[in-house]
Amino acid sequence: MDKLLDPGIRVPLTLLFVPFIGLRLTPDVRLLPLAIFGTGVFIVFTLYSKNLSIGPVSVVQSMLRLTNLLIFFLAVLFLHERITTVKIVSAMVMLMGVILVSFDVGLLLKKRIQTLTRAVPTILVQIVLQAVSVLFLGYGIREFGGFSANVGGRLFTVPLYLLFSMTRQRTKPSITLSSWKLILLITVIDVIAYILYTFAVQLHELSFASMIQSTMPVFTAIFGALFFGERLAPVQKLGIAVAVLGTMGLASGR
C-alpha cells in the first residue's frame, strides 16, 4: 500500500481516472472508487439495452426497482446511515407502489412465462452491479464532492454508451451533426439530473436519495397522462397512491 501512495505512482494512476473525476486532478489512489463507478455506469447501460431487447419493458423496469432497495440496505450497512422501522417500512411501501405503476399486468397474463423470464439473469447482474456502483458514488460524494464524482463520469460514459449502442444496431446509422447534438442534449440532461441527485445525497442520505430516485416511473406515468394523453390503468393509479404514501413516510425522518 505504501508503494501505491508514492507520488511517482499516484499521479499516473490519477491520470488514468481523469475521465471519471471531472476537472479535479487530486493525485490520490482513493479515486479508484470513482473510476469503478464510471466503468459500472457504462456496463449497466449496456446491460439495460440488452435487457430491453430480450424481455418486456415493464418486467425489466419493475425488476430494476429492486436496485434501489439494494442500494438502500448497502448504504445503511457500509456507509452507516441511520435506519428506523418507519424508514424501512416506508421504503418497502414506496417500492411496491412504483412496481405497480411500472408493471404491465395485462402483459403478464398474455405472454408465456418463458418470454417474461428471458431477461431475468442479466437483470439480476445489472441490479447488483448498479447497486455497488452507486455505493461507490456515495463514497465519492462524501470524500471528493459531488461534481468530481458525477460530472466527469457521466460526461464520459453517457456519450460513449450512446455511440456504442448506435454501432450495435443492425442497420448502422451514420453519425451526423444532428446525432452529435442529440447525444450532447441527452448527456447534458443526464448530468443535470445527477447533479441534483448529488445534492440530495449531500443534504440527506444515499439511502433516502436512492429510494426517491426509484419513483421515476411514477412521474413518467403522471406526465404521460397529463401531457401525452396516455390512460392510466387502475393498478397504476393504485401504485401512484401507494408510492405517495411511502414517500411521505420516508420523508418524515423518524
Coordinates of N, CA and C in Angstrom, one line a residue:
M1 N 0.8 -1.2 0.0 CA 0.0 0.0 0.0 C 0.9 1.3 0.0
D2 N 2.0 1.2 0.7 CA 2.9 2.3 0.8 C 3.4 2.7 -0.6
K3 N 3.7 1.7 -1.4 CA 4.2 1.9 -2.8 C 3.1 2.6 -3.6
L4 N 1.9 2.3 -3.4 CA 0.8 2.9 -4.1 C 0.7 4.4 -3.8
L5 N 1.1 4.8 -2.5 CA 1.0 6.1 -2.1 C 2.1 7.0 -2.5
D6 N 3.2 6.4 -3.1 CA 4.3 7.1 -3.6 C 3.9 8.1 -4.7
P7 N 4.3 9.4 -4.6 CA 3.8 10.4 -5.6 C 4.1 10.0 -7.0
G8 N 5.2 9.3 -7.2 CA 5.6 8.9 -8.6 C 4.6 7.9 -9.2
I9 N 3.9 7.2 -8.4 CA 2.9 6.2 -8.9 C 1.5 6.8 -8.8
R10 N 1.2 7.7 -7.8 CA -0.1 8.2 -7.6 C -0.5 9.1 -8.8
V11 N 0.4 9.9 -9.3 CA 0.0 10.8 -10.4 C -0.4 10.1 -11.7
P12 N 0.4 9.1 -12.2 CA 0.0 8.3 -13.4 C -1.4 7.6 -13.1
L13 N -1.6 7.1 -11.9 CA -2.8 6.4 -11.7 C -4.0 7.4 -11.8
T14 N -3.8 8.6 -11.3 CA -4.8 9.6 -11.3 C -5.2 10.0 -12.8
L15 N -4.1 10.1 -13.6 CA -4.4 10.5 -15.0 C -5.2 9.4 -15.7
L16 N -5.1 8.2 -15.3 CA -5.9 7.1 -15.9 C -7.4 7.3 -15.6
F17 N -7.7 8.0 -14.5 CA -9.0 8.1 -14.0 C -9.6 9.5 -14.3
V18 N -8.9 10.3 -15.1 CA -9.4 11.7 -15.4 C -10.8 11.7 -16.0
P19 N -11.1 10.8 -16.9 CA -12.5 10.8 -17.5 C -13.6 10.6 -16.4
F20 N -13.2 10.0 -15.3 CA -14.3 9.7 -14.3 C -14.3 10.7 -13.2
I21 N -13.4 11.6 -13.1 CA -13.3 12.5 -11.9 C -13.5 14.0 -12.3
G22 N -13.8 14.2 -13.6 CA -14.1 15.6 -14.0 C -12.8 16.4 -14.0
L23 N -12.9 17.6 -13.5 CA -11.8 18.5 -13.5 C -10.9 18.5 -12.3
R24 N -11.2 17.6 -11.3 CA -10.5 17.6 -10.1 C -9.3 16.5 -10.3
L25 N -8.1 17.0 -10.2 CA -7.0 16.1 -10.5 C -6.2 15.8 -9.3
T26 N -6.8 15.6 -8.2 CA -6.1 15.3 -6.9 C -5.4 13.9 -7.1
P27 N -4.1 13.9 -6.9 CA -3.3 12.7 -7.1 C -3.5 11.7 -5.9
D28 N -4.5 11.0 -5.8 CA -4.8 10.1 -4.7 C -5.4 8.8 -5.2
V29 N -4.9 7.7 -4.8 CA -5.4 6.4 -5.3 C -6.8 6.1 -4.8
R30 N -7.3 6.9 -3.9 CA -8.6 6.7 -3.4 C -9.7 7.1 -4.5
L31 N -9.2 7.7 -5.5 CA -10.1 8.0 -6.6 C -10.5 6.7 -7.4
L32 N -9.9 5.6 -7.1 CA -10.3 4.3 -7.7 C -11.8 4.0 -7.6
P33 N -12.4 4.3 -6.5 CA -13.9 4.0 -6.4 C -14.7 4.8 -7.5
L34 N -14.2 6.0 -7.8 CA -14.9 6.8 -8.8 C -14.7 6.2 -10.2
A35 N -13.5 5.7 -10.4 CA -13.3 5.0 -11.7 C -14.2 3.8 -11.8
I36 N -14.3 3.1 -10.7 CA -15.2 1.9 -10.7 C -16.6 2.3 -11.0
F37 N -17.0 3.4 -10.4 CA -18.4 3.9 -10.6 C -18.6 4.2 -12.1
G38 N -17.6 4.9 -12.7 CA -17.8 5.3 -14.1 C -17.8 4.1 -15.0
T39 N -17.0 3.1 -14.7 CA -17.0 1.9 -15.5 C -18.3 1.1 -15.3
G40 N -18.8 1.1 -14.1 CA -20.0 0.4 -13.8 C -21.2 1.0 -14.5
V41 N -21.2 2.4 -14.6 CA -22.3 3.0 -15.3 C -22.4 2.6 -16.7
F42 N -21.2 2.5 -17.4 CA -21.2 2.1 -18.8 C -21.7 0.7 -19.0
I43 N -21.2 -0.2 -18.1 CA -21.7 -1.6 -18.2 C -23.1 -1.7 -17.9
V44 N -23.6 -1.0 -16.9 CA -25.0 -1.0 -16.6 C -25.9 -0.6 -17.7
F45 N -25.5 0.5 -18.4 CA -26.2 1.0 -19.6 C -26.3 -0.1 -20.6
T46 N -25.2 -0.8 -20.9 CA -25.1 -1.8 -21.9 C -26.1 -3.0 -21.5
L47 N -26.0 -3.4 -20.3 CA -26.9 -4.5 -19.8 C -28.4 -4.0 -19.9
Y48 N -28.6 -2.8 -19.6 CA -30.0 -2.3 -19.7 C -30.6 -2.4 -21.1
S49 N -29.8 -2.1 -22.1 CA -30.2 -2.2 -23.5 C -30.4 -3.7 -23.9
K50 N -29.5 -4.5 -23.4 CA -29.7 -6.0 -23.7 C -31.0 -6.5 -23.0
N51 N -31.3 -6.0 -21.8 CA -32.5 -6.5 -21.1 C -33.7 -6.1 -21.9
L52 N -33.7 -4.9 -22.4 CA -34.9 -4.4 -23.1 C -35.1 -5.2 -24.4
S53 N -34.1 -5.7 -25.0 CA -34.2 -6.4 -26.3 C -34.6 -7.8 -26.1
I54 N -34.5 -8.4 -24.9 CA -34.8 -9.8 -24.7 C -36.0 -10.0 -23.7
G55 N -36.5 -8.9 -23.2 CA -37.6 -9.0 -22.2 C -38.6 -7.8 -22.3
P56 N -39.8 -8.0 -21.9 CA -40.8 -6.9 -21.9 C -40.3 -5.7 -21.0
V57 N -40.5 -4.5 -21.5 CA -40.1 -3.3 -20.9 C -40.6 -3.2 -19.4
S58 N -41.9 -3.5 -19.2 CA -42.5 -3.4 -17.9 C -41.8 -4.4 -16.9
V59 N -41.5 -5.6 -17.4 CA -40.8 -6.5 -16.5 C -39.4 -6.0 -16.1
V60 N -38.7 -5.5 -17.1 CA -37.4 -5.0 -16.8 C -37.4 -3.8 -15.9
Q61 N -38.3 -2.9 -16.1 CA -38.4 -1.7 -15.3 C -38.8 -2.1 -13.8
S62 N -39.7 -3.0 -13.7 CA -40.2 -3.4 -12.4 C -39.0 -4.1 -11.6
M63 N -38.3 -5.0 -12.2 CA -37.2 -5.7 -11.5 C -36.1 -4.8 -11.1
L64 N -35.9 -3.8 -12.0 CA -34.8 -2.8 -11.7 C -35.0 -2.0 -10.5
R65 N -36.3 -1.9 -10.1 CA -36.6 -1.1 -8.9 C -36.0 -1.8 -7.7
L66 N -35.7 -3.0 -7.8 CA -35.0 -3.7 -6.7 C -33.6 -3.2 -6.5
T67 N -33.0 -2.6 -7.5 CA -31.7 -1.9 -7.3 C -31.7 -0.9 -6.2
N68 N -32.8 -0.1 -6.2 CA -32.9 1.0 -5.2 C -33.0 0.4 -3.8
L69 N -33.7 -0.7 -3.7 CA -33.8 -1.3 -2.4 C -32.5 -1.8 -1.9
L70 N -31.7 -2.4 -2.9 CA -30.4 -3.0 -2.5 C -29.5 -1.8 -2.1
I71 N -29.5 -0.7 -2.9 CA -28.7 0.5 -2.5 C -29.1 0.9 -1.1
F72 N -30.3 0.9 -0.8 CA -30.8 1.4 0.5 C -30.1 0.6 1.6
F73 N -30.1 -0.7 1.5 CA -29.5 -1.6 2.5 C -28.0 -1.5 2.5
L74 N -27.4 -1.4 1.3 CA -25.9 -1.3 1.3 C -25.5 0.0 1.9
A75 N -26.2 1.1 1.7 CA -25.9 2.4 2.3 C -26.0 2.3 3.8
V76 N -27.0 1.7 4.3 CA -27.2 1.5 5.8 C -26.0 0.7 6.4
L77 N -25.6 -0.4 5.7 CA -24.6 -1.3 6.2 C -23.2 -0.8 6.1
F78 N -22.9 -0.2 4.9 CA -21.5 0.2 4.7 C -21.2 1.7 4.9
L79 N -22.2 2.5 4.7 CA -22.0 3.9 4.9 C -22.5 4.4 6.3
H80 N -23.0 3.4 7.0 CA -23.5 3.6 8.4 C -24.6 4.7 8.5
E81 N -25.5 4.7 7.6 CA -26.6 5.7 7.6 C -27.7 5.2 8.6
R82 N -28.4 6.2 9.1 CA -29.4 5.9 10.2 C -30.5 5.0 9.6
I83 N -31.0 4.1 10.4 CA -32.1 3.2 10.0 C -33.1 3.1 11.1
T84 N -34.4 3.2 10.7 CA -35.5 3.1 11.7 C -36.6 2.2 11.1
T85 N -37.5 1.7 11.9 CA -38.6 0.9 11.4 C -39.4 1.6 10.4
V86 N -39.7 2.9 10.7 CA -40.5 3.7 9.8 C -39.8 3.9 8.4
K87 N -38.5 4.0 8.5 CA -37.8 4.2 7.2 C -37.8 2.9 6.4
I88 N -37.7 1.8 7.0 CA -37.7 0.5 6.3 C -39.1 0.2 5.7
V89 N -40.1 0.4 6.5 CA -41.5 0.1 6.1 C -41.9 1.1 4.9
S90 N -41.5 2.4 5.1 CA -41.8 3.4 4.1 C -41.2 3.0 2.7
A91 N -39.9 2.6 2.8 CA -39.2 2.3 1.6 C -39.8 1.1 0.9
M92 N -40.2 0.1 1.7 CA -40.9 -1.1 1.1 C -42.2 -0.7 0.4
V93 N -43.0 0.2 1.1 CA -44.3 0.6 0.6 C -44.1 1.4 -0.7
M94 N -43.1 2.3 -0.7 CA -42.8 3.1 -1.9 C -42.5 2.2 -3.0
L95 N -41.6 1.3 -2.8 CA -41.1 0.4 -3.8 C -42.3 -0.4 -4.4
M96 N -43.2 -0.9 -3.6 CA -44.4 -1.6 -4.1 C -45.2 -0.8 -5.0
G97 N -45.4 0.5 -4.6 CA -46.2 1.4 -5.4 C -45.6 1.6 -6.8
V98 N -44.2 1.8 -6.8 CA -43.5 2.1 -8.0 C -43.6 0.8 -8.9
I99 N -43.5 -0.4 -8.4 CA -43.6 -1.6 -9.2 C -45.0 -1.7 -9.8
L100 N -46.0 -1.4 -9.0 CA -47.4 -1.4 -9.5 C -47.6 -0.5 -10.7
V101 N -46.9 0.7 -10.6 CA -47.0 1.7 -11.7 C -46.3 1.2 -13.0
S102 N -45.2 0.6 -12.8 CA -44.4 0.3 -14.0 C -44.6 -1.1 -14.5
F103 N -45.4 -1.9 -13.8 CA -45.6 -3.3 -14.2 C -46.9 -3.4 -15.0
D104 N -46.8 -4.1 -16.2 CA -47.9 -4.3 -17.1 C -48.6 -5.7 -16.8
V105 N -49.6 -5.6 -16.0 CA -50.3 -6.9 -15.6 C -50.9 -7.6 -16.8
G106 N -51.4 -6.8 -17.7 CA -52.0 -7.4 -18.9 C -51.0 -8.2 -19.7
L107 N -49.8 -7.6 -19.8 CA -48.7 -8.3 -20.5 C -48.3 -9.6 -19.8
L108 N -48.3 -9.6 -18.4 CA -48.0 -10.8 -17.7 C -49.0 -11.9 -17.9
L109 N -50.3 -11.5 -18.1 CA -51.3 -12.6 -18.4 C -51.3 -13.1 -19.8
K110 N -50.8 -12.3 -20.7 CA -50.9 -12.7 -22.1 C -49.6 -13.4 -22.6
K111 N -48.5 -13.0 -22.0 CA -47.2 -13.6 -22.5 C -46.9 -14.9 -21.8
R112 N -46.2 -15.8 -22.4 CA -45.7 -17.0 -21.8 C -44.6 -16.7 -20.8
I113 N -44.5 -17.5 -19.7 CA -43.6 -17.3 -18.7 C -42.2 -17.3 -19.2
Q114 N -41.9 -18.1 -20.3 CA -40.5 -18.2 -20.8 C -40.1 -16.8 -21.4
T115 N -41.1 -16.1 -22.0 CA -40.8 -14.8 -22.6 C -40.5 -13.8 -21.5
L116 N -41.2 -13.9 -20.4 CA -41.1 -12.9 -19.3 C -39.8 -13.1 -18.6
T117 N -39.2 -14.3 -18.5 CA -38.1 -14.5 -17.7 C -36.8 -14.6 -18.5
R118 N -36.8 -14.3 -19.8 CA -35.6 -14.4 -20.6 C -34.6 -13.3 -20.1
A119 N -35.1 -12.2 -19.7 CA -34.2 -11.1 -19.3 C -33.7 -11.2 -17.8
V120 N -34.3 -12.1 -17.0 CA -34.0 -12.1 -15.6 C -32.6 -12.3 -15.2
P121 N -31.8 -13.2 -15.8 CA -30.4 -13.4 -15.4 C -29.6 -12.1 -15.6
T122 N -29.7 -11.4 -16.7 CA -28.9 -10.2 -16.9 C -29.4 -9.1 -16.0
I123 N -30.7 -9.1 -15.8 CA -31.3 -8.0 -14.9 C -30.7 -8.2 -13.5
L124 N -30.6 -9.4 -13.0 CA -30.0 -9.6 -11.7 C -28.6 -9.2 -11.6
V125 N -27.8 -9.5 -12.6 CA -26.4 -9.0 -12.7 C -26.4 -7.4 -12.7
Q126 N -27.3 -6.9 -13.4 CA -27.4 -5.4 -13.5 C -27.7 -4.8 -12.2
I127 N -28.7 -5.4 -11.5 CA -29.1 -4.9 -10.2 C -27.9 -4.8 -9.2
V128 N -27.2 -5.9 -9.1 CA -26.0 -6.0 -8.2 C -25.0 -5.0 -8.6
L129 N -24.6 -4.9 -9.9 CA -23.6 -4.0 -10.4 C -23.9 -2.6 -10.2
Q130 N -25.2 -2.3 -10.5 CA -25.6 -0.9 -10.3 C -25.6 -0.5 -8.9
A131 N -26.1 -1.3 -8.0 CA -26.1 -1.0 -6.6 C -24.7 -0.8 -6.0
V132 N -23.7 -1.6 -6.4 CA -22.4 -1.5 -5.9 C -21.8 -0.2 -6.5
S133 N -22.0 0.1 -7.8 CA -21.5 1.3 -8.4 C -22.0 2.6 -7.7
V134 N -23.3 2.6 -7.4 CA -23.9 3.8 -6.7 C -23.4 3.9 -5.2
L135 N -23.1 2.7 -4.6 CA -22.4 2.8 -3.3 C -21.1 3.5 -3.4
F136 N -20.3 3.1 -4.4 CA -19.0 3.8 -4.6 C -19.3 5.3 -4.9
L137 N -20.3 5.6 -5.6 CA -20.7 7.0 -5.9 C -20.9 7.7 -4.6
G138 N -21.7 7.1 -3.7 CA -22.0 7.7 -2.4 C -20.7 8.0 -1.6
Y139 N -19.8 7.1 -1.7 CA -18.5 7.3 -1.0 C -17.7 8.4 -1.7
G140 N -17.8 8.5 -3.0 CA -17.1 9.5 -3.7 C -17.6 10.9 -3.4
I141 N -18.9 11.0 -3.3 CA -19.6 12.3 -3.0 C -19.1 12.8 -1.6
R142 N -19.0 11.9 -0.7 CA -18.6 12.3 0.7 C -17.1 12.7 0.7
E143 N -16.3 12.0 0.0 CA -14.9 12.2 0.0 C -14.4 13.3 -0.9
F144 N -14.9 13.4 -2.1 CA -14.4 14.3 -3.1 C -15.3 15.4 -3.6
G145 N -16.6 15.4 -3.2 CA -17.5 16.3 -3.7 C -18.3 15.8 -4.9
G146 N -19.5 16.2 -5.0 CA -20.4 15.7 -6.0 C -20.0 15.9 -7.4
F147 N -19.5 17.1 -7.7 CA -19.2 17.3 -9.1 C -18.0 16.5 -9.6
S148 N -17.0 16.2 -8.8 CA -15.9 15.4 -9.2 C -16.4 14.0 -9.4
A149 N -17.3 13.5 -8.6 CA -17.8 12.1 -8.7 C -18.8 11.9 -9.8
N150 N -19.5 13.0 -10.2 CA -20.6 12.8 -11.1 C -20.4 13.3 -12.5
V151 N -20.0 14.6 -12.6 CA -20.0 15.3 -13.9 C -19.0 14.6 -14.8
G152 N -17.8 14.3 -14.3 CA -16.8 13.7 -15.1 C -17.2 12.3 -15.6
G153 N -17.7 11.5 -14.7 CA -18.1 10.2 -15.1 C -19.3 10.2 -16.0
R154 N -20.3 11.0 -15.8 CA -21.4 11.0 -16.7 C -21.1 11.6 -18.1
L155 N -20.3 12.6 -18.1 CA -19.9 13.2 -19.4 C -19.1 12.3 -20.2
F156 N -18.4 11.4 -19.6 CA -17.6 10.4 -20.3 C -18.4 9.2 -20.7
T157 N -19.2 8.6 -19.8 CA -19.8 7.3 -20.0 C -21.1 7.4 -20.9
V158 N -21.9 8.5 -20.7 CA -23.2 8.6 -21.4 C -22.9 8.7 -22.9
P159 N -22.1 9.7 -23.4 CA -21.8 9.7 -24.8 C -21.2 8.4 -25.4
L160 N -20.3 7.8 -24.6 CA -19.6 6.6 -25.0 C -20.7 5.5 -25.2
Y161 N -21.6 5.4 -24.2 CA -22.7 4.4 -24.3 C -23.6 4.6 -25.5
L162 N -24.0 5.9 -25.7 CA -24.8 6.2 -26.9 C -24.2 5.8 -28.2
L163 N -22.9 6.1 -28.3 CA -22.2 5.8 -29.6 C -22.0 4.3 -29.7
F164 N -21.8 3.6 -28.6 CA -21.6 2.2 -28.6 C -23.0 1.5 -29.0
S165 N -24.1 2.0 -28.5 CA -25.4 1.4 -28.8 C -25.7 1.6 -30.3
M166 N -25.3 2.8 -30.9 CA -25.6 3.0 -32.3 C -24.8 2.0 -33.2
T167 N -23.6 1.7 -32.8 CA -22.8 0.7 -33.6 C -23.4 -0.7 -33.4
R168 N -24.2 -1.0 -32.4 CA -24.8 -2.3 -32.2 C -26.0 -2.5 -33.0
Q169 N -26.6 -1.5 -33.6 CA -27.8 -1.7 -34.3 C -27.6 -2.4 -35.6
R170 N -28.6 -3.2 -36.1 CA -28.4 -4.0 -37.3 C -28.2 -3.1 -38.5
T171 N -28.9 -2.0 -38.6 CA -28.7 -1.0 -39.7 C -27.9 0.1 -39.1
K172 N -26.6 0.1 -39.4 CA -25.7 1.1 -38.8 C -26.1 2.5 -39.3
P173 N -26.5 3.4 -38.3 CA -26.8 4.8 -38.7 C -25.5 5.6 -38.9
S174 N -25.6 6.6 -39.8 CA -24.5 7.5 -40.0 C -24.5 8.5 -38.9
I175 N -23.4 8.8 -38.3 CA -23.3 9.7 -37.2 C -23.1 11.1 -37.8
T176 N -24.2 11.9 -37.8 CA -24.2 13.2 -38.4 C -24.1 14.3 -37.3
L177 N -24.1 15.6 -37.7 CA -24.1 16.7 -36.8 C -25.4 16.6 -35.9
S178 N -26.5 16.2 -36.5 CA -27.7 16.1 -35.7 C -27.6 15.0 -34.6
S179 N -26.9 14.0 -35.0 CA -26.7 12.9 -34.0 C -25.9 13.4 -32.8
W180 N -24.8 14.2 -33.1 CA -24.0 14.7 -32.0 C -24.8 15.7 -31.1
K181 N -25.6 16.5 -31.8 CA -26.5 17.4 -31.0 C -27.4 16.6 -30.0
L182 N -28.0 15.6 -30.5 CA -28.9 14.8 -29.7 C -28.1 14.1 -28.6
I183 N -26.9 13.6 -28.9 CA -26.1 12.9 -27.8 C -25.7 14.0 -26.8
L184 N -25.4 15.2 -27.2 CA -25.0 16.2 -26.3 C -26.2 16.6 -25.4
L185 N -27.4 16.7 -26.0 CA -28.5 17.1 -25.3 C -28.9 16.1 -24.2
I186 N -28.8 14.8 -24.6 CA -29.1 13.7 -23.6 C -28.1 13.7 -22.5
T187 N -26.8 13.9 -22.9 CA -25.8 14.0 -21.9 C -25.9 15.1 -20.9
V188 N -26.2 16.3 -21.4 CA -26.4 17.5 -20.5 C -27.6 17.2 -19.6
I189 N -28.7 16.7 -20.1 CA -29.9 16.5 -19.2 C -29.5 15.4 -18.2
D190 N -28.8 14.4 -18.6 CA -28.4 13.3 -17.6 C -27.5 13.9 -16.5
V191 N -26.6 14.7 -16.9 CA -25.6 15.3 -15.9 C -26.3 16.2 -15.0
I192 N -27.3 17.0 -15.5 CA -28.0 17.9 -14.6 C -28.8 17.1 -13.6
A193 N -29.4 16.0 -14.1 CA -30.2 15.1 -13.2 C -29.3 14.5 -12.1
Y194 N -28.1 14.1 -12.5 CA -27.2 13.6 -11.5 C -26.6 14.6 -10.5
I195 N -26.4 15.8 -11.0 CA -26.0 16.9 -10.1 C -27.1 17.1 -9.0
L196 N -28.3 17.1 -9.4 CA -29.4 17.2 -8.4 C -29.4 16.0 -7.5
Y197 N -29.2 14.8 -8.0 CA -29.1 13.6 -7.2 C -28.0 13.8 -6.2
T198 N -26.9 14.3 -6.6 CA -25.7 14.5 -5.7 C -26.1 15.4 -4.6
F199 N -26.8 16.5 -4.9 CA -27.2 17.5 -3.9 C -28.1 16.8 -2.8
A200 N -29.0 15.9 -3.3 CA -29.8 15.2 -2.4 C -29.0 14.3 -1.5
V201 N -28.0 13.6 -2.0 CA -27.2 12.8 -1.2 C -26.4 13.6 -0.1
Q202 N -25.9 14.8 -0.5 CA -25.2 15.6 0.4 C -26.1 16.2 1.5
L203 N -27.3 16.6 1.1 CA -28.3 17.2 2.0 C -28.9 16.2 3.0
H204 N -29.0 14.9 2.5 CA -29.6 13.9 3.4 C -28.8 12.7 3.4
E205 N -29.2 11.6 2.8 CA -28.5 10.3 2.8 C -28.6 9.6 1.5
L206 N -27.6 8.8 1.2 CA -27.7 8.0 -0.1 C -28.9 7.1 -0.1
S207 N -29.2 6.5 1.0 CA -30.4 5.5 1.1 C -31.7 6.3 0.8
F208 N -31.8 7.5 1.3 CA -33.0 8.3 1.1 C -33.1 8.7 -0.4
A209 N -32.0 9.3 -0.9 CA -31.9 9.7 -2.3 C -32.2 8.6 -3.3
S210 N -31.7 7.4 -3.0 CA -31.9 6.3 -3.9 C -33.3 5.9 -4.0
M211 N -34.0 5.9 -2.8 CA -35.4 5.5 -2.8 C -36.3 6.5 -3.5
I212 N -36.0 7.8 -3.3 CA -36.7 8.9 -4.0 C -36.5 8.7 -5.5
Q213 N -35.2 8.4 -5.9 CA -35.0 8.3 -7.3 C -35.8 7.1 -8.0
S214 N -36.1 6.1 -7.1 CA -36.9 5.0 -7.7 C -38.3 5.3 -8.1
T215 N -38.7 6.5 -7.7 CA -40.1 6.9 -8.1 C -40.2 7.5 -9.5
M216 N -39.1 7.4 -10.3 CA -39.2 8.0 -11.7 C -40.3 7.4 -12.5
P217 N -40.6 6.1 -12.4 CA -41.8 5.6 -13.2 C -43.1 6.2 -12.8
V218 N -43.2 6.6 -11.5 CA -44.4 7.3 -11.1 C -44.6 8.6 -11.8
F219 N -43.5 9.4 -11.8 CA -43.6 10.7 -12.5 C -43.8 10.6 -14.0
T220 N -43.1 9.5 -14.6 CA -43.3 9.3 -16.0 C -44.7 9.0 -16.3
A221 N -45.4 8.1 -15.5 CA -46.8 7.8 -15.7 C -47.7 9.0 -15.6
I222 N -47.4 9.9 -14.6 CA -48.2 11.1 -14.4 C -48.1 12.1 -15.6
F223 N -46.8 12.3 -16.0 CA -46.6 13.2 -17.1 C -47.2 12.6 -18.4
G224 N -47.1 11.3 -18.6 CA -47.7 10.7 -19.8 C -49.2 10.9 -19.8
A225 N -49.8 10.8 -18.7 CA -51.3 11.0 -18.6 C -51.7 12.5 -18.8
L226 N -50.9 13.4 -18.3 CA -51.2 14.8 -18.3 C -50.9 15.4 -19.7
F227 N -49.8 15.1 -20.3 CA -49.3 15.8 -21.5 C -49.4 15.0 -22.7
F228 N -49.5 13.7 -22.6 CA -49.4 12.8 -23.8 C -50.7 12.0 -24.0
G229 N -51.7 12.2 -23.2 CA -53.0 11.6 -23.3 C -53.0 10.1 -23.0
E230 N -52.0 9.6 -22.3 CA -51.9 8.2 -22.0 C -52.9 7.9 -20.9
R231 N -53.6 6.7 -21.0 CA -54.5 6.3 -20.0 C -53.9 5.4 -18.9
L232 N -54.1 5.8 -17.7 CA -53.6 5.0 -16.6 C -54.5 3.9 -16.2
A233 N -54.0 2.7 -16.1 CA -54.8 1.5 -15.7 C -55.1 1.7 -14.2
P234 N -56.2 1.0 -13.7 CA -56.5 1.1 -12.3 C -55.3 0.7 -11.4
V235 N -54.5 -0.3 -11.8 CA -53.4 -0.8 -10.9 C -52.3 0.3 -10.9
Q236 N -52.2 1.1 -12.0 CA -51.2 2.2 -12.0 C -51.6 3.3 -11.1
K237 N -52.9 3.6 -11.1 CA -53.4 4.6 -10.2 C -53.2 4.2 -8.7
L238 N -53.5 2.9 -8.4 CA -53.2 2.4 -7.1 C -51.8 2.5 -6.7
G239 N -50.9 2.2 -7.7 CA -49.5 2.3 -7.4 C -49.0 3.7 -7.1
I240 N -49.6 4.7 -7.8 CA -49.2 6.1 -7.6 C -49.6 6.5 -6.1
A241 N -50.8 6.1 -5.7 CA -51.2 6.4 -4.3 C -50.3 5.7 -3.3
V242 N -50.0 4.4 -3.5 CA -49.1 3.7 -2.6 C -47.7 4.3 -2.5
A243 N -47.2 4.7 -3.7 CA -45.9 5.3 -3.7 C -45.8 6.7 -3.0
V244 N -46.9 7.4 -3.1 CA -47.0 8.7 -2.4 C -47.0 8.5 -0.9
L245 N -47.8 7.5 -0.4 CA -47.8 7.2 1.0 C -46.4 6.8 1.5
G246 N -45.7 6.0 0.7 CA -44.4 5.6 1.1 C -43.4 6.7 1.1
T247 N -43.5 7.6 0.2 CA -42.7 8.8 0.1 C -42.9 9.7 1.4
M248 N -44.1 9.9 1.7 CA -44.5 10.7 2.9 C -43.8 10.1 4.2
G249 N -43.9 8.7 4.3 CA -43.3 8.1 5.5 C -41.8 8.2 5.5
L250 N -41.2 8.1 4.3 CA -39.7 8.1 4.2 C -39.2 9.6 4.5
A251 N -40.0 10.5 4.1 CA -39.6 11.9 4.3 C -39.9 12.4 5.7
S252 N -40.6 11.6 6.5 CA -40.9 12.1 7.8 C -39.6 12.1 8.7
G253 N -38.6 11.3 8.3 CA -37.4 11.4 9.0 C -37.3 10.8 10.4
R254 N -38.3 10.0 10.7 CA -38.4 9.3 12.0 C -37.5 8.1 12.1

